[in-house]
XYZ file of C-alpha atoms in Angstrom:
518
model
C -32.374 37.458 -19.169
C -29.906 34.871 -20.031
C -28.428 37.427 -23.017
C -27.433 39.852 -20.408
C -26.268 37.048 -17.766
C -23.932 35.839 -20.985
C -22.962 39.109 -22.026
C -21.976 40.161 -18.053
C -20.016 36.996 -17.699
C -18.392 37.955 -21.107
C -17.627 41.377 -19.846
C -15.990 39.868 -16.640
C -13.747 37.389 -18.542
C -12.840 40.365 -20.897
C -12.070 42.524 -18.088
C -9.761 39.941 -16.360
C -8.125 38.708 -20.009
C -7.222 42.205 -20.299
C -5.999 42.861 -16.739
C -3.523 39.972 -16.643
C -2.442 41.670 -20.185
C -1.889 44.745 -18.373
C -0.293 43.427 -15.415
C 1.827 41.324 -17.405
C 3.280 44.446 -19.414
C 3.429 46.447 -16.596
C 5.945 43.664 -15.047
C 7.858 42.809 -18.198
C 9.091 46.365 -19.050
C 10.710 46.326 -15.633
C 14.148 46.196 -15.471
C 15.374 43.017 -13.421
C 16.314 44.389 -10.388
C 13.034 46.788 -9.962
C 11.500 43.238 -10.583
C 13.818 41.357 -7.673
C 12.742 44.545 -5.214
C 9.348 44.131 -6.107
C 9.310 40.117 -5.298
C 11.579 40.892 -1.716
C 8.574 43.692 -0.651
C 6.017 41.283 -1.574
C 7.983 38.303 0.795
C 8.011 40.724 3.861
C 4.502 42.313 3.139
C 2.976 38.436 3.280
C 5.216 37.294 5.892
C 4.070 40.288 8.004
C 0.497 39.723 6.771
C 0.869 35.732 7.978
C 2.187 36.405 11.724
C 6.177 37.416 10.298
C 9.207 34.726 10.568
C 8.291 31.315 10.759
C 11.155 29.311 13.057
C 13.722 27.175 11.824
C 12.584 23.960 11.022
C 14.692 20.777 12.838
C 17.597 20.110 10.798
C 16.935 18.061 7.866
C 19.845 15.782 8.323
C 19.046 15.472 12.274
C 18.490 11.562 12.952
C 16.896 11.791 15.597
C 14.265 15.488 14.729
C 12.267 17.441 16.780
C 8.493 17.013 17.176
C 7.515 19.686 13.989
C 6.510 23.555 14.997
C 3.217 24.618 13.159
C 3.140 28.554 12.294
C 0.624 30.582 10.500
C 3.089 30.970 7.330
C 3.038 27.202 6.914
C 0.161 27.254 4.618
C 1.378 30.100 2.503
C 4.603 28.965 2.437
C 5.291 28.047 -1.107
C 4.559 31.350 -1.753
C 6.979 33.016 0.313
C 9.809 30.557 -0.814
C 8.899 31.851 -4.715
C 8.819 35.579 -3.493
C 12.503 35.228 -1.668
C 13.659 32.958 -4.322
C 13.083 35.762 -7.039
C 13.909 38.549 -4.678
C 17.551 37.161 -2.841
C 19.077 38.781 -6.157
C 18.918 41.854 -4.558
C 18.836 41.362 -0.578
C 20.761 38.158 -0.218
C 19.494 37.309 3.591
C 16.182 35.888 1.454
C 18.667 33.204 0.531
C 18.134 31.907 3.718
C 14.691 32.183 3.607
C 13.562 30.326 0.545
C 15.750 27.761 1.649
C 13.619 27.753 5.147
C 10.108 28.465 3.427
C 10.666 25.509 0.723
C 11.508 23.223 3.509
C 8.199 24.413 5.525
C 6.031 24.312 2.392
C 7.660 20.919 1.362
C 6.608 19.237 4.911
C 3.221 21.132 5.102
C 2.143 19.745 1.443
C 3.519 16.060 2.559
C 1.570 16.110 6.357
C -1.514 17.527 4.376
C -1.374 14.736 1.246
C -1.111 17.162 -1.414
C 1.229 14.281 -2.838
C 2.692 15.863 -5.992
C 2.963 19.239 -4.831
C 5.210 17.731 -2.102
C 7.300 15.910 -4.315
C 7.715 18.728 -6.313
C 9.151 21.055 -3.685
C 11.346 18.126 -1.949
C 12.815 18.405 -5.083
C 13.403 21.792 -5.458
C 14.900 21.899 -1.686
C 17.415 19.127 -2.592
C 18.536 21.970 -5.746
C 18.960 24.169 -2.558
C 21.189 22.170 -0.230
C 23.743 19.594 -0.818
C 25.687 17.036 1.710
C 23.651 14.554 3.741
C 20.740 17.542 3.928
C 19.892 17.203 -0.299
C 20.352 13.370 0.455
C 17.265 13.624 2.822
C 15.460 15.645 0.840
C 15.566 13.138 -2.394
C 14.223 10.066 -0.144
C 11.271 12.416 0.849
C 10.446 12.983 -2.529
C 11.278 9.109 -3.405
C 9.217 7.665 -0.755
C 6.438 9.453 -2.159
C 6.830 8.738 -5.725
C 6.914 5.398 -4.274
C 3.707 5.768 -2.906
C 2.625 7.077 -5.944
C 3.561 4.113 -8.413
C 6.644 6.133 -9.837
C 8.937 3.585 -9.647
C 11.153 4.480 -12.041
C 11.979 7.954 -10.469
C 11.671 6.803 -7.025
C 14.343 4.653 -7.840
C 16.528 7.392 -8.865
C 15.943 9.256 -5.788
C 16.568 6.654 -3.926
C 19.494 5.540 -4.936
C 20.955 8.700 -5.239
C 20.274 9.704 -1.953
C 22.315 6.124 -0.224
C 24.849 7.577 -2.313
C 24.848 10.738 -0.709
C 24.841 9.413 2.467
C 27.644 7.626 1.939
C 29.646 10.178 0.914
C 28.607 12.314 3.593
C 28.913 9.260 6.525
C 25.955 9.903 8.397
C 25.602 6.206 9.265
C 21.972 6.481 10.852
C 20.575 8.181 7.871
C 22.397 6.021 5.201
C 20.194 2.476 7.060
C 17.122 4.478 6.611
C 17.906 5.478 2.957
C 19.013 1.884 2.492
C 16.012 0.976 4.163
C 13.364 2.857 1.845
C 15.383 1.729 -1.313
C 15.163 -1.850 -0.011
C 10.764 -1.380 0.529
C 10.816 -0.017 -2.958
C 12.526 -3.161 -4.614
C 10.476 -5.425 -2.566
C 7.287 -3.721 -3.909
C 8.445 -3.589 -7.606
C 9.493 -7.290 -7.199
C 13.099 -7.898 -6.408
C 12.971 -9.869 -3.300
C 16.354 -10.728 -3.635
C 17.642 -7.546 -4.040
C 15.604 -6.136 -1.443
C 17.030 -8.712 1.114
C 20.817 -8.063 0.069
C 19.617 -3.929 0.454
C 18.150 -4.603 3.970
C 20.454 -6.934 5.228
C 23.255 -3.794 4.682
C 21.137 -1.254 6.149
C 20.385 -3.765 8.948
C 24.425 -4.457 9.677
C 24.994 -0.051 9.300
C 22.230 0.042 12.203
C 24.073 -2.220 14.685
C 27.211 -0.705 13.351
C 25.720 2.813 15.126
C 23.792 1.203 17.439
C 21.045 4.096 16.300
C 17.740 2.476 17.713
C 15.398 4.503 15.117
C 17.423 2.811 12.136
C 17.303 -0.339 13.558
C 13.622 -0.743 14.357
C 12.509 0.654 11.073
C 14.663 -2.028 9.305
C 13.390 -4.768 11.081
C 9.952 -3.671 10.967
C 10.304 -3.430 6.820
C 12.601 -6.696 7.072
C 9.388 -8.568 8.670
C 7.036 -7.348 5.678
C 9.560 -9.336 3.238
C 9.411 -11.713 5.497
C 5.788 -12.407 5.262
C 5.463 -11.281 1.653
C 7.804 -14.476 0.780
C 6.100 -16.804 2.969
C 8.481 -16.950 6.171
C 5.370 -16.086 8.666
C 7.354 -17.515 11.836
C 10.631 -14.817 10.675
C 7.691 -12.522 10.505
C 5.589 -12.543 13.207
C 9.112 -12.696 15.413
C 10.495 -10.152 13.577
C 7.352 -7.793 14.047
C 7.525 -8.583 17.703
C 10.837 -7.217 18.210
C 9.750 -4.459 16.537
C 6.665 -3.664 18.199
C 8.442 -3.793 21.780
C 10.969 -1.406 20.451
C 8.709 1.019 18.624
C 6.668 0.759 22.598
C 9.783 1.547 24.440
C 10.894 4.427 22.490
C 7.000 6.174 22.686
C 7.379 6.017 18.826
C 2.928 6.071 18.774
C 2.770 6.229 14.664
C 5.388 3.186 14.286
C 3.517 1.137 16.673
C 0.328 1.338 15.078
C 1.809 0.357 11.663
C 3.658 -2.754 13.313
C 0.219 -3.968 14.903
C -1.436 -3.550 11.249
C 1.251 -5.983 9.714
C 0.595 -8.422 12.746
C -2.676 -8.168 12.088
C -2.570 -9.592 9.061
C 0.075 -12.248 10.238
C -2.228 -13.446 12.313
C -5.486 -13.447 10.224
C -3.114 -15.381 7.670
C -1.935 -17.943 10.320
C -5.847 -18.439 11.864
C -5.486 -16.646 15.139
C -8.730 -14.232 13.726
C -9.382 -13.040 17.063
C -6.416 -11.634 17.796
C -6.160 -10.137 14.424
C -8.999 -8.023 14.379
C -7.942 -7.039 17.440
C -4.642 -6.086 16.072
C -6.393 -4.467 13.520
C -8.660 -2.112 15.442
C -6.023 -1.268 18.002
C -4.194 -0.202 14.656
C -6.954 1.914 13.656
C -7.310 3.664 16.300
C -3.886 4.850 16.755
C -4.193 6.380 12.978
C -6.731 8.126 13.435
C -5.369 9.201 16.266
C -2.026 10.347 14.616
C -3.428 11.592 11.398
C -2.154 8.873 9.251
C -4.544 8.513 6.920
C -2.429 6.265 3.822
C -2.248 3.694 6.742
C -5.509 4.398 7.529
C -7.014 3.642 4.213
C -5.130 -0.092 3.996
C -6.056 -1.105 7.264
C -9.838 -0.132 6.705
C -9.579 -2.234 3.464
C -8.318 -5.199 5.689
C -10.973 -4.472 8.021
C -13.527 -4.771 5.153
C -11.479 -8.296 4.039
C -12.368 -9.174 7.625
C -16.058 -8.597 7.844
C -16.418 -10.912 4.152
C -14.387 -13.303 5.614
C -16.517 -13.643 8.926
C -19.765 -13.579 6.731
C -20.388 -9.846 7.657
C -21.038 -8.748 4.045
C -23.337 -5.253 4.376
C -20.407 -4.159 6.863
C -18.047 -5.548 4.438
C -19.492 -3.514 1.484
C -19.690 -0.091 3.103
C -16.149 -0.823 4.459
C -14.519 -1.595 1.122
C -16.273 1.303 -0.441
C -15.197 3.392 1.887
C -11.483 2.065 1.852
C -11.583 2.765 -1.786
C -12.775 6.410 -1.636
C -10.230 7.006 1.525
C -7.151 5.828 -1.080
C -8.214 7.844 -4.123
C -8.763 10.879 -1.947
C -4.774 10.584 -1.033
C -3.691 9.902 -4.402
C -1.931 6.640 -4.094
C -2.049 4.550 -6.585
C -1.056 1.039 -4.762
C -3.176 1.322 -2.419
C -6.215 2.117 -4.505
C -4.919 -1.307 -6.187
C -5.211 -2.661 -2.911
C -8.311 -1.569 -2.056
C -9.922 -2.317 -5.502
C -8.805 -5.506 -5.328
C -10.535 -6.145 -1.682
C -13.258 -4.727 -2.955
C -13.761 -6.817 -6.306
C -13.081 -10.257 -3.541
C -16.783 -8.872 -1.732
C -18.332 -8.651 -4.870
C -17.706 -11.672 -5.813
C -18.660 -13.167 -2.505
C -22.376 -11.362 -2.826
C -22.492 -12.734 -6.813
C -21.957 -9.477 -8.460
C -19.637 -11.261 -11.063
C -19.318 -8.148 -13.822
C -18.511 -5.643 -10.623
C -15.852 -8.098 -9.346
C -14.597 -8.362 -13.004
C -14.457 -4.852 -13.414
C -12.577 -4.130 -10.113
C -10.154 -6.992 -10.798
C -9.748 -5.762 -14.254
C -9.046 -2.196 -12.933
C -7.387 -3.276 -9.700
C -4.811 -5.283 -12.620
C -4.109 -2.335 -14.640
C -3.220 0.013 -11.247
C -0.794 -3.244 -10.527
C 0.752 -3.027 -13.612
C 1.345 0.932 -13.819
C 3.194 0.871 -10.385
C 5.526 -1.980 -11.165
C 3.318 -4.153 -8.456
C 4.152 -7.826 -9.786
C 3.555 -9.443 -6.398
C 0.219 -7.863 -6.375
C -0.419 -8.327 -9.723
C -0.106 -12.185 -9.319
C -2.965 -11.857 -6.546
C -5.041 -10.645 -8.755
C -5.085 -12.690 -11.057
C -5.767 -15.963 -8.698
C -8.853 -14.037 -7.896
C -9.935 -13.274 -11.072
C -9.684 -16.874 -12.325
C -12.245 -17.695 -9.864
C -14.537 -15.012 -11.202
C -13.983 -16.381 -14.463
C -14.355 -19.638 -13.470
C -17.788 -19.097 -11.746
C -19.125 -17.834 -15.316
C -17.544 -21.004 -16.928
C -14.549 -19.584 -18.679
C -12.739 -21.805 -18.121
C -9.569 -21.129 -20.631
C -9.516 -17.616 -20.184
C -9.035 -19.122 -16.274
C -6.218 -20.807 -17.072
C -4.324 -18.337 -18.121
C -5.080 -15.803 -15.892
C -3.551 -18.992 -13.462
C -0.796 -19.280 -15.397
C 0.141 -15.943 -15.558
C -0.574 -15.325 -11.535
C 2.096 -18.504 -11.014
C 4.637 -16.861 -13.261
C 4.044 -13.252 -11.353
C 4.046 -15.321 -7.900
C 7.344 -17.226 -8.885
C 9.299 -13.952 -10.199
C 8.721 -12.256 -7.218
C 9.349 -14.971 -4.663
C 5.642 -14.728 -3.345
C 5.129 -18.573 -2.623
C 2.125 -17.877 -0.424
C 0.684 -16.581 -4.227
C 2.226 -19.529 -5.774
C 0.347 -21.923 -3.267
C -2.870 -19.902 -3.558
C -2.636 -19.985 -7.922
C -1.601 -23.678 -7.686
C -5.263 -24.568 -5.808
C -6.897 -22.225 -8.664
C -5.115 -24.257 -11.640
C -6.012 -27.999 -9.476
C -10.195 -26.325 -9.153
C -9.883 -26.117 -12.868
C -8.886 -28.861 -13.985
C -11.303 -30.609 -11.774
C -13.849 -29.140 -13.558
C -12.695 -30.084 -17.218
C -12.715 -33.539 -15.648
C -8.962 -34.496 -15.375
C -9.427 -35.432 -11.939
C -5.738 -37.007 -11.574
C -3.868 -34.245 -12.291
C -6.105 -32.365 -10.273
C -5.566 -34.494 -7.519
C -1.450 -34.220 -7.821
C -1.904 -30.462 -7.926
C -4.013 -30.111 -4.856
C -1.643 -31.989 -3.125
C 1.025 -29.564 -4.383
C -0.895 -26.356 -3.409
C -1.517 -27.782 -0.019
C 1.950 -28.698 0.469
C 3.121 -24.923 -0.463
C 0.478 -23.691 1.888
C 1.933 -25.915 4.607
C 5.020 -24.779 4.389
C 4.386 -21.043 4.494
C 1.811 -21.526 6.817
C -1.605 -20.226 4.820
C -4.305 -21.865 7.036
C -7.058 -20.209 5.373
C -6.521 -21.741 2.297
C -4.911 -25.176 3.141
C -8.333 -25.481 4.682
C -9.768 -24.475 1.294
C -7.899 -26.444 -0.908
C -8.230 -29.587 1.496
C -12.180 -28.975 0.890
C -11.673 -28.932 -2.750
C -9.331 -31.831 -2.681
C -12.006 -34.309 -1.004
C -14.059 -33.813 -3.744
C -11.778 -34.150 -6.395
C -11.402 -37.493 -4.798
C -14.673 -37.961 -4.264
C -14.647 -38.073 -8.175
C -12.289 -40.229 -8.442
C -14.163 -42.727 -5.780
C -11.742 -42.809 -3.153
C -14.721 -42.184 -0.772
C -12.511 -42.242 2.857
C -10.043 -40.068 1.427
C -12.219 -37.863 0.193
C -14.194 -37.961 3.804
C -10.835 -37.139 5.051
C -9.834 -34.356 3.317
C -13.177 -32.902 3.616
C -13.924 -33.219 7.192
C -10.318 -31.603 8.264
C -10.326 -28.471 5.652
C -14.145 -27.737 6.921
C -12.910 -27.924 10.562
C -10.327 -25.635 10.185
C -12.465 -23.525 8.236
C -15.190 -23.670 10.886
C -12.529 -22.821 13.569
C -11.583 -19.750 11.464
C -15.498 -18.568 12.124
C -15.056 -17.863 7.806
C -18.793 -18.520 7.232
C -19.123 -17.341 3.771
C -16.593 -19.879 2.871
C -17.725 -22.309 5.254
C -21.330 -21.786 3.544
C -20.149 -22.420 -0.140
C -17.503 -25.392 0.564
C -20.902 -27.353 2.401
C -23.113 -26.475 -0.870
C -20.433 -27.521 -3.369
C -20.008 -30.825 -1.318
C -23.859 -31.667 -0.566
C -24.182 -31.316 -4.367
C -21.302 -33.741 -5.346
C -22.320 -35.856 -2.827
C -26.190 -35.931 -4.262
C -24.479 -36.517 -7.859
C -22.062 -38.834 -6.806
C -25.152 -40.856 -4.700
C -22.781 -41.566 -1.315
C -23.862 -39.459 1.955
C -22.452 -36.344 2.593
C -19.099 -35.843 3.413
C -19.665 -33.890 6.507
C -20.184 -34.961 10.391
C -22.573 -32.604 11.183
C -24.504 -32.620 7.960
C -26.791 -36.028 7.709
């Protein structure tokens, strides 16, 4: 039996080898323009076949487009675009339709997050058109290389396309070209740059007085913001934003201004409202169909549920997070999400998973030019690393998270790595440096107002004290980092601060640090 299932499968291949041989041939010894006629009847045979013409599409350079029209053709598109490409040579109204069906198939690939075929075919419509139209088309395709991690020819898009715009004077369009140049230089690092970028895209918005441009400037404006430790700019900034994105019945744009709140306000302590932020953010994606934002807002849900001491939700949330971001493609955010996920691993003592997704999380980072990220992950990983008493290979990671933090004006990072390098040298037992480091972490999380983990450095900081027997300092320190955290309602950090003190406190033989612990 399986001899004549083998030989019948080898008799099918053979038969289709031999009929793509044949069909081949058969094409090649036509002359060219028997070929074109042949590709123009097979464009109006599957354009009939699909429900005939598809409508124009809104006008790429339009600043203000039209909700999109679905038609049958859309998903076939790419298909009739190659057909009237090949066949315009000799019926040259298909000129105008494989501008129109690369355009559709374009738009359909990027609303259906078939990433690199979209890329692909924004690119091939900006060969097509020229002016501000092949100017749009280039920051579609470099927003999603974006996406994707290509910096590098993101970049190129990018820049090319402000430069189109500018020749071309389409004010509107040139703020949100400087706009998504800006985002990709504050992703890949260059803070400064990024600021100088939006701050011109900003002052061509109020130059127009185009309300689209202006919002979306702001609303990236407020991520640097936060990303560089100015939460008040932020969380005012975001504000503005959400009111305008409300008055102009812009759904999709509110729901990704209440996810950046969100996370404003889980970093400044306000956790109800920030899950609330969050979920009201959630909804309206799912809602829309934006699943990329979608994927990084369930991964900050999951950060959530560890934080509150939910961990089974926490778990399935990050795991699902993670599957949502490699099922889109996107490289950053499955960074992201690894990354959140390797934090709950730790939390439940799975040190070699954390490793692993820290490890992995760090090499996505890396790939997509992420150096802000990359500096995250590293304070996270020291503390894996420092829970299984490795200690050197701590410090470096440290060190190198301070130097990522510091190139990429991310103080909130350099604040969080600073508490990381005072916890180790704690535990080698240099307890006075230790002590003038906390005091500089705290400070940095002070003035960028981290909450979450001035509490947790405070904590830290009363025992390092504690060791070096300044017992009402220590008390202090102690008592006012656990209140906050207690206020947060973070009760797996709440759980392991009260552990690590009650057993200093045992060692140290004074009572324990904490009010409502005897």
């Amino acid at each position: 039996m399986t001899r004549l299932y083998n030989a019948a499968v080898n008799a099918e291949a053979a038969y289709l080898f031999r009929h793509a041989l044949l069909r081949d041939a058969a094409y090649d010894i036509q002359l060219p323009s028997n070929r074109a006629r042949l590709h123009a009847l097979a464009f109006y045979l599957i354009e009939q076949a699909f429900g005939g013409r598809a409508p124009e599409p809104p006008a790429l350079d339009n600043p203000e487009p039209p909700a999109w029209t679905r038609h049958e053709t859309d998903a076939i598109a790419a298909e009739l675009a190659h057909q009237a490409g090949l066949g315009q040579a000799v019926d040259a109204t298909l000129g105008a339709a494989h501008v129109r069906y690369t355009y559709r198939a374009a738009e359909y690939a990027d609303r259906a997050y078939h990433t690199e075929a979209a890329i692909r075919l924004w690119k091939q419509l900006a060969a097509l058109t020229g002016g501000a139209q092949r100017a749009e088309a280039l920051k579609r395709a470099g927003t999603l290389e974006r996406d994707q991690g290509q910096s590098e020819a993101a970049e190129l898009d990018l820049a090319e396309s402000v430069k189109l715009h500018r020749q071309a004077a389409s004010e509107a369009l040139l703020s949100m070209a400087l706009t998504a140049l800006g985002n990709l230089l504050r992703l890949t690092g260059r803070s400064t740059q990024a600021e100088s970028v939006f701050d011109e895209a900003l002052a061509v918005a109020l130059r127009c007085a185009h309300s689209r441009a202006l919002v979306l400037v702001r609303s990236n404006v407020a991520i640097l913001y936060r990303t560089t430790g100015r939460m008040s700019q932020a969380e005012q900034a975001y504000e503005h934003a959400l009111q305008a994105y409300r008055s102009n019945g812009d759904v999709r744009g509110e729901g990704l201004v209440l996810g950046n709140l969100a996370v404003v306000y889980q970093e400044t302590g306000r956790v109800d409202q920030a899950e609330q932020a969050l979920l009201a953010a959630l909804r309206i994606h799912e809602q829309t169909g934006n699943r990329r934002a979608a994927a990084v807002l369930t991964s900050n849900l999951a950060n959530m549920f560890h934080a509150s001491g939910r961990r089974e939700q926490a778990l399935e949330t990050s795991a699902r997070a993670l599957q949502q971001c490699r099922e889109l493609g996107d490289q950053r955010s499955e960074a992201f999400a690894l990354e959140t996920r390797a934090v709950i691993l730790a939390g439940v003592e799975d040190h070699a998973g954390a490793e692993q997704a820290h490890l992995r999380a760090l090499e996505i980072a890396g790939e997509v030019g992420d150096r802000r990220l990359a500096g995250i992950i590293r304070s996270n990983l020291a503390s894996v690393l420092v829970r299984t008493e490795r200690l050197e290979q701590a410090r470096r990671a440290v060190d190198l998270a301070v130097e990522d933090s510091q190139a990429v004006g991310d103080r909130r990072g350099v604040g969080v790595a600073t508490g990381q390098r005072a916890r180790i040298l704690s535990l080698e037992g240099r307890f006075e440096e230790a002590d003038a480091e906390y005091r500089r972490a705290i400070e940095i999380n002070r003035q960028v107002q981290d909450i979450r983990f001035e509490a947790l450095h405070m904590c830290d900081h009363g025992l390092c004290m504690l060791s070096l027997s300044r017992l009402d300092d220590a008390r202090q320190s102690w008592r006012d980092g656990m209140r906050t955290l207690r206020s947060l309602r973070y009760a797996a950090e709440v759980e392991s601060k009260l552990q690590a003190m009650l057993i200093a406190c045992k060692a140290a033989g004074v009572p324990s640090l904490d009010a409502e612990t005897p």
